[in-house]
Coordinates of C-alpha atoms in Angstrom, one line a residue:
Chain V
M1 CA -6.1 -6.8 -17.1
K2 CA -4.3 -4.7 -14.5
T3 CA -4.8 -5.5 -10.7
T4 CA -5.8 -2.9 -8.5
L5 CA -6.3 -3.5 -4.9
I6 CA -8.7 -0.9 -3.1
T7 CA -9.2 -0.9 0.7
G8 CA -12.6 0.3 2.2
V9 CA -14.9 -1.1 -0.6
S10 CA -17.8 -1.5 1.3
R11 CA -19.2 2.4 1.7
G12 CA -19.8 5.2 -0.6
L13 CA -16.2 6.6 -1.5
G14 CA -14.3 3.0 -1.8
A15 CA -17.4 1.6 -3.8
E16 CA -17.3 4.6 -6.2
I17 CA -13.8 4.2 -6.7
A18 CA -13.8 0.4 -7.4
E19 CA -16.2 1.3 -10.4
Q20 CA -14.3 4.4 -11.7
V21 CA -11.3 2.1 -11.6
I22 CA -12.7 -0.8 -13.6
N23 CA -14.7 1.4 -16.2
K24 CA -11.3 3.8 -16.4
N25 CA -8.4 1.2 -16.2
D26 CA -10.5 -2.0 -17.4
A27 CA -8.7 -3.0 -14.3
F28 CA -9.0 -6.2 -12.0
V29 CA -10.3 -4.8 -8.5
I30 CA -9.6 -6.7 -5.3
G31 CA -11.7 -5.0 -2.7
I32 CA -10.8 -5.3 0.9
S33 CA -13.1 -4.7 3.7
R34 CA -14.7 -5.9 6.7
T35 CA -18.1 -6.4 5.5
F36 CA -19.7 -7.9 2.4
S37 CA -21.9 -4.7 2.3
D38 CA -25.0 -4.1 -0.2
E39 CA -22.4 -2.0 -2.4
V40 CA -19.9 -4.8 -2.4
K41 CA -22.7 -7.1 -3.4
C42 CA -23.8 -4.9 -6.0
L43 CA -20.1 -4.6 -7.7
A44 CA -19.7 -8.2 -7.6
E45 CA -23.0 -8.9 -9.4
K46 CA -22.2 -6.0 -11.9
Y47 CA -18.8 -6.8 -12.9
P48 CA -18.2 -10.4 -12.2
D49 CA -15.1 -10.6 -14.3
N50 CA -13.6 -7.4 -13.0
F51 CA -14.1 -7.5 -9.1
M52 CA -13.5 -9.6 -6.2
H53 CA -14.0 -9.2 -2.3
I54 CA -11.8 -10.2 0.6
A55 CA -13.4 -10.0 3.8
F56 CA -10.4 -8.6 6.2
D57 CA -10.2 -6.1 9.2
L58 CA -7.4 -4.0 8.4
S59 CA -6.7 -3.4 12.3
D60 CA -5.4 -6.4 12.1
Y61 CA -2.5 -5.6 10.1
E62 CA 0.1 -8.2 11.4
N63 CA -2.1 -10.8 9.2
L64 CA -1.4 -8.9 5.8
K65 CA 1.8 -10.8 5.4
N66 CA -0.6 -14.1 5.0
I67 CA -3.4 -12.3 3.3
Y68 CA -0.6 -11.1 0.5
W69 CA 1.1 -15.1 0.3
N70 CA -1.9 -17.0 0.6
T71 CA -4.5 -14.9 -1.4
L72 CA -3.0 -11.7 -3.1
K73 CA 0.0 -13.5 -4.6
K74 CA -1.8 -15.9 -6.3
I75 CA -4.3 -14.0 -7.8
G76 CA -2.0 -11.9 -9.9
Q77 CA 0.5 -9.1 -9.9
I78 CA 0.0 -6.1 -8.3
E79 CA -0.3 -2.9 -10.6
S80 CA -2.0 -0.3 -8.4
V81 CA -3.1 0.2 -4.5
I82 CA -5.6 2.4 -3.4
H83 CA -5.6 3.0 0.7
N84 CA -9.0 4.2 1.1
A85 CA -10.0 2.2 4.5
A86 CA -10.6 4.8 7.3
Y87 CA -11.9 4.9 11.0
A88 CA -12.9 8.3 12.2
Y89 CA -12.6 9.3 15.8
D90 CA -14.3 12.6 16.4
D91 CA -13.6 14.2 19.8
L92 CA -11.7 16.8 21.2
V93 CA -7.9 15.5 22.3
S94 CA -8.6 16.2 25.9
N95 CA -11.0 13.4 25.9
A96 CA -8.4 11.1 24.0
N97 CA -9.0 7.5 24.5
I98 CA -6.1 5.2 23.9
Q99 CA -7.9 2.1 23.1
T100 CA -9.7 4.0 20.1
L101 CA -6.5 6.2 19.2
E102 CA -4.6 2.9 18.9
Y103 CA -7.3 1.4 16.7
M104 CA -7.7 4.4 14.7
Y105 CA -3.7 4.2 14.0
K106 CA -4.0 0.5 13.2
V107 CA -6.8 1.1 10.7
N108 CA -5.6 4.3 9.0
V109 CA -1.5 4.4 9.4
L110 CA -0.1 1.1 10.5
S111 CA -2.5 -1.1 8.0
P112 CA -1.7 1.0 4.8
I113 CA 2.3 1.0 5.6
I114 CA 2.1 -3.0 6.0
L115 CA 0.1 -3.1 3.0
T116 CA 2.4 -0.9 1.0
K117 CA 5.3 -3.3 2.1
Y118 CA 3.9 -6.1 0.6
S119 CA 2.3 -4.1 -2.6
I120 CA 6.0 -2.6 -3.3
R121 CA 7.7 -6.2 -2.5
D122 CA 5.3 -7.7 -5.4
M123 CA 6.0 -4.9 -7.7
L124 CA 9.5 -5.4 -7.2
L125 CA 9.6 -8.9 -7.7
N126 CA 7.3 -8.3 -11.1
N127 CA 9.4 -5.1 -12.6
I128 CA 5.7 -3.2 -12.1
K129 CA 5.7 0.5 -12.6
G130 CA 3.0 0.8 -10.0
S131 CA 0.9 3.3 -8.4
I132 CA -0.1 3.9 -4.9
V133 CA -2.9 6.1 -3.9
F134 CA -3.7 7.2 -0.4
V135 CA -7.2 8.9 0.1
T136 CA -6.3 11.4 2.9
S137 CA -8.4 14.5 4.3
I138 CA -8.9 18.0 4.0
S139 CA -8.5 18.1 7.9
A140 CA -4.4 17.2 7.6
H141 CA -4.5 21.0 6.3
K142 CA -7.4 23.1 7.6
G143 CA -8.2 22.7 11.3
F144 CA -11.8 21.6 12.1
K145 CA -13.0 21.2 15.9
G146 CA -12.7 17.5 16.8
L147 CA -10.7 16.3 14.1
S148 CA -7.3 16.7 15.8
M149 CA -6.5 13.0 16.3
Y150 CA -8.2 11.6 13.1
A151 CA -6.2 14.6 11.0
S152 CA -3.1 13.3 12.5
T153 CA -3.5 9.8 11.0
K154 CA -4.2 11.7 7.5
G155 CA -1.1 13.9 7.9
A156 CA 1.1 10.9 8.7
L157 CA 0.0 9.3 5.2
E158 CA 0.8 12.4 3.5
A159 CA 4.5 12.3 4.8
F160 CA 4.5 8.5 3.9
S161 CA 3.3 9.1 0.5
K162 CA 5.9 12.0 -0.4
N163 CA 8.7 9.6 0.8
V164 CA 7.9 6.6 -0.6
A165 CA 7.6 8.5 -3.9
K166 CA 11.1 9.6 -3.3
E167 CA 12.3 5.9 -2.2
W168 CA 10.6 3.9 -5.3
G169 CA 10.9 6.7 -8.0
A170 CA 13.9 5.4 -9.6
K171 CA 11.9 1.8 -9.8
G172 CA 9.1 3.7 -11.5
I173 CA 7.0 3.3 -8.5
R174 CA 4.6 6.6 -7.9
S175 CA 2.8 7.7 -4.8
N176 CA 0.2 10.2 -4.6
C177 CA -2.5 11.2 -2.6
V178 CA -6.0 12.4 -3.0
C179 CA -7.2 14.7 -0.2
P180 CA -10.9 15.5 -0.1
G181 CA -12.9 17.7 1.4
F182 CA -16.1 17.0 3.5
M183 CA -18.4 14.5 1.5
E184 CA -21.8 13.6 2.3
T185 CA -20.8 9.9 3.4
E186 CA -21.8 7.7 6.2
M187 CA -18.7 8.5 7.7
S188 CA -19.8 12.2 8.1
S189 CA -23.4 11.0 9.0
N190 CA -23.1 11.9 12.5
I191 CA -21.9 15.6 11.9
S192 CA -25.1 17.7 12.9
S193 CA -26.7 19.8 9.6
E194 CA -25.6 23.1 11.3
M195 CA -22.0 21.9 11.5
K196 CA -22.0 20.7 7.9
M197 CA -23.5 24.0 6.7
K198 CA -20.7 25.7 9.0
I199 CA -18.1 23.1 7.1
F200 CA -19.4 23.8 3.7
N201 CA -19.5 27.5 3.8
R202 CA -15.8 27.5 4.4
T203 CA -15.4 26.5 0.9
S204 CA -15.2 28.5 -2.0
L205 CA -17.9 26.7 -3.8
K206 CA -20.3 26.5 -0.6
K207 CA -21.2 22.9 -1.0
A208 CA -20.4 19.3 -0.3
T209 CA -17.3 17.7 -1.9
D210 CA -18.6 15.5 -4.8
I211 CA -18.0 12.0 -4.0
K212 CA -17.3 11.1 -8.1
S213 CA -15.2 13.7 -8.0
V214 CA -12.7 12.5 -5.6
A215 CA -13.1 8.9 -7.1
S216 CA -12.1 10.2 -10.7
S217 CA -9.2 11.7 -9.3
V218 CA -8.0 8.6 -7.8
A219 CA -8.6 6.7 -10.7
F220 CA -6.5 9.3 -12.8
L221 CA -3.6 8.5 -10.4
T222 CA -3.8 4.7 -11.0
S223 CA -4.0 5.5 -14.9
D224 CA -1.3 5.8 -17.2
E225 CA -2.6 9.0 -17.8
S226 CA -0.6 10.2 -14.7
N227 CA 2.7 8.6 -15.3
S228 CA 4.6 11.9 -14.8
I229 CA 2.9 12.4 -11.3
T230 CA 4.6 11.5 -8.2
G231 CA 4.9 12.6 -4.6
Q232 CA 1.6 14.7 -4.9
T233 CA -1.5 15.7 -3.2
I234 CA -4.6 16.4 -4.9
I235 CA -6.7 18.4 -3.0
V236 CA -10.6 18.0 -4.2
D237 CA -12.3 20.1 -1.3
C238 CA -14.6 22.9 -3.3
G239 CA -11.7 25.2 -2.1
T240 CA -11.6 25.0 1.5
I241 CA -10.7 28.6 2.9
Chain R
M1 CA 20.7 -23.8 -3.5
E2 CA 23.8 -22.1 -4.2
T3 CA 22.7 -22.2 -8.1
K4 CA 19.7 -20.4 -7.4
I5 CA 21.2 -17.8 -5.2
I6 CA 24.0 -17.2 -8.1
D7 CA 21.1 -16.8 -10.6
I8 CA 19.4 -14.2 -8.7
L9 CA 22.6 -12.1 -7.8
N10 CA 23.4 -12.6 -11.5
S11 CA 20.3 -11.2 -12.6
I12 CA 20.8 -7.8 -10.6
L13 CA 24.4 -7.5 -11.7
L14 CA 23.2 -8.0 -15.5
S15 CA 20.7 -4.9 -14.8
K16 CA 23.4 -3.1 -13.7
N17 CA 25.7 -3.9 -16.6
K18 CA 28.0 -5.4 -14.3
E19 CA 30.0 -8.5 -14.5
I20 CA 28.7 -11.5 -13.1
I21 CA 29.8 -14.2 -10.6
T22 CA 30.4 -17.7 -11.0
D23 CA 30.5 -19.0 -7.7
L24 CA 29.5 -17.9 -4.1
E25 CA 32.5 -16.3 -1.8
E26 CA 31.5 -16.1 1.6
K27 CA 33.7 -12.9 2.4
V28 CA 32.1 -10.7 -0.4
S29 CA 30.0 -8.0 0.3
L30 CA 26.9 -7.1 -1.5
R31 CA 27.6 -3.5 -1.1
N32 CA 31.2 -3.0 -1.3
D33 CA 32.3 -5.8 -4.0
L34 CA 29.3 -6.4 -6.0
G35 CA 28.0 -2.7 -5.5
F36 CA 24.6 -3.2 -4.7
D37 CA 22.7 -0.3 -3.5
S38 CA 19.5 0.0 -1.4
L39 CA 17.0 -0.8 -4.0
D40 CA 19.3 -3.8 -5.5
L41 CA 19.3 -5.2 -1.7
A42 CA 15.4 -4.8 -1.7
T43 CA 15.4 -6.3 -5.0
L44 CA 17.5 -9.4 -3.8
S45 CA 15.5 -9.8 -0.6
V46 CA 12.1 -10.1 -2.5
R47 CA 13.6 -12.4 -5.2
I48 CA 15.2 -14.7 -2.7
E49 CA 11.8 -14.7 -0.5
D50 CA 9.8 -15.7 -3.7
E51 CA 12.5 -18.7 -4.2
F52 CA 13.0 -19.8 -0.7
G53 CA 10.2 -18.3 1.5
I54 CA 12.5 -16.3 3.7
D55 CA 12.6 -12.7 4.1
I56 CA 16.5 -12.2 4.6
F57 CA 16.1 -8.5 5.8
E58 CA 13.4 -9.3 8.5
E59 CA 15.5 -9.4 11.3
K60 CA 18.1 -7.1 10.2
I61 CA 20.0 -5.9 7.1
I62 CA 22.8 -8.4 6.2
D63 CA 25.8 -7.7 3.9
K64 CA 27.9 -10.8 3.5
I65 CA 27.3 -13.7 1.3
S66 CA 28.1 -15.9 4.6
E67 CA 25.4 -14.2 6.4
L68 CA 22.6 -14.5 3.4
L69 CA 24.0 -18.4 3.5
T70 CA 23.2 -18.8 7.3
I71 CA 20.1 -17.4 7.3
L72 CA 19.1 -19.8 4.4
H73 CA 20.6 -22.6 5.9
N74 CA 19.2 -21.9 9.4
N75 CA 15.6 -21.4 8.3
E76 CA 13.4 -24.4 9.0
E77 CA 11.0 -23.1 6.4
F78 CA 13.7 -23.7 3.9
L79 CA 14.9 -26.9 4.8
G80 CA 11.4 -28.4 4.7
R81 CA 10.9 -27.1 1.5
S82 CA 14.3 -28.1 0.0
K83 CA 13.6 -31.9 1.0

């Protein structure tokens, strides 16, 4: 059974990715999130042999080394990592608060980089041709008012992923991004319905991005079916124009 | 300790179809004499860390066998485990 790490499993998209990765790849999923939510409880009950949860706040990225050595390394060889956790700081840059900005960069950028470090070290140690997937955002490609700071973290991940793909391709390690458009998730719940309609009307399909469609793209990139794909970003956004 | 380091170095040399070594010469350069590239050095560092619990490149990138041995000897964690 292939071990797959997934961050941010406590809510909509992360939980859906975990379920699809288990079903598509018969993977053993280690879900990392701050809280043991109802979604996590549901996954643990539904897939007792394929899922375990680690409670960890990803802003505490300096402790990822301990998590790796004391927990992850003892569970099994890491075959895939899905960086899904994110903190959304929605405000105009003229209101930028350094503390909030730093917190967002810890969760959205520093923690994925450090977790990638330990995952790649584990893959090297065990000669695993692993797969790394970063969930980014359409805001890194198209402009949205209030998302400049959040978009900057997702743009950083896309640049990081492309270069990780180049660095580790010779070892068979792949790195890709799935870039979703606006989904109906808890993260976007504070956006007004008027604003949502405006956003959805910017898409070719005139609707919200389907969470299942995003999750299945992520599951595909961690499966053997995608073994010739690396350094890419799959945009799953209903065609933002 | 030295036997384990030689084994690790030889596993990388064998993967590159290069001649193996039989002893550790302090003046030997990992890059210039053994022909290790950056990915070989990364593999070396994870195997050393797995064996001795020390990330040899955590502070700086080293190149000579003498530097490798110094780090391992100086590391308290290693000394504790080797007792």
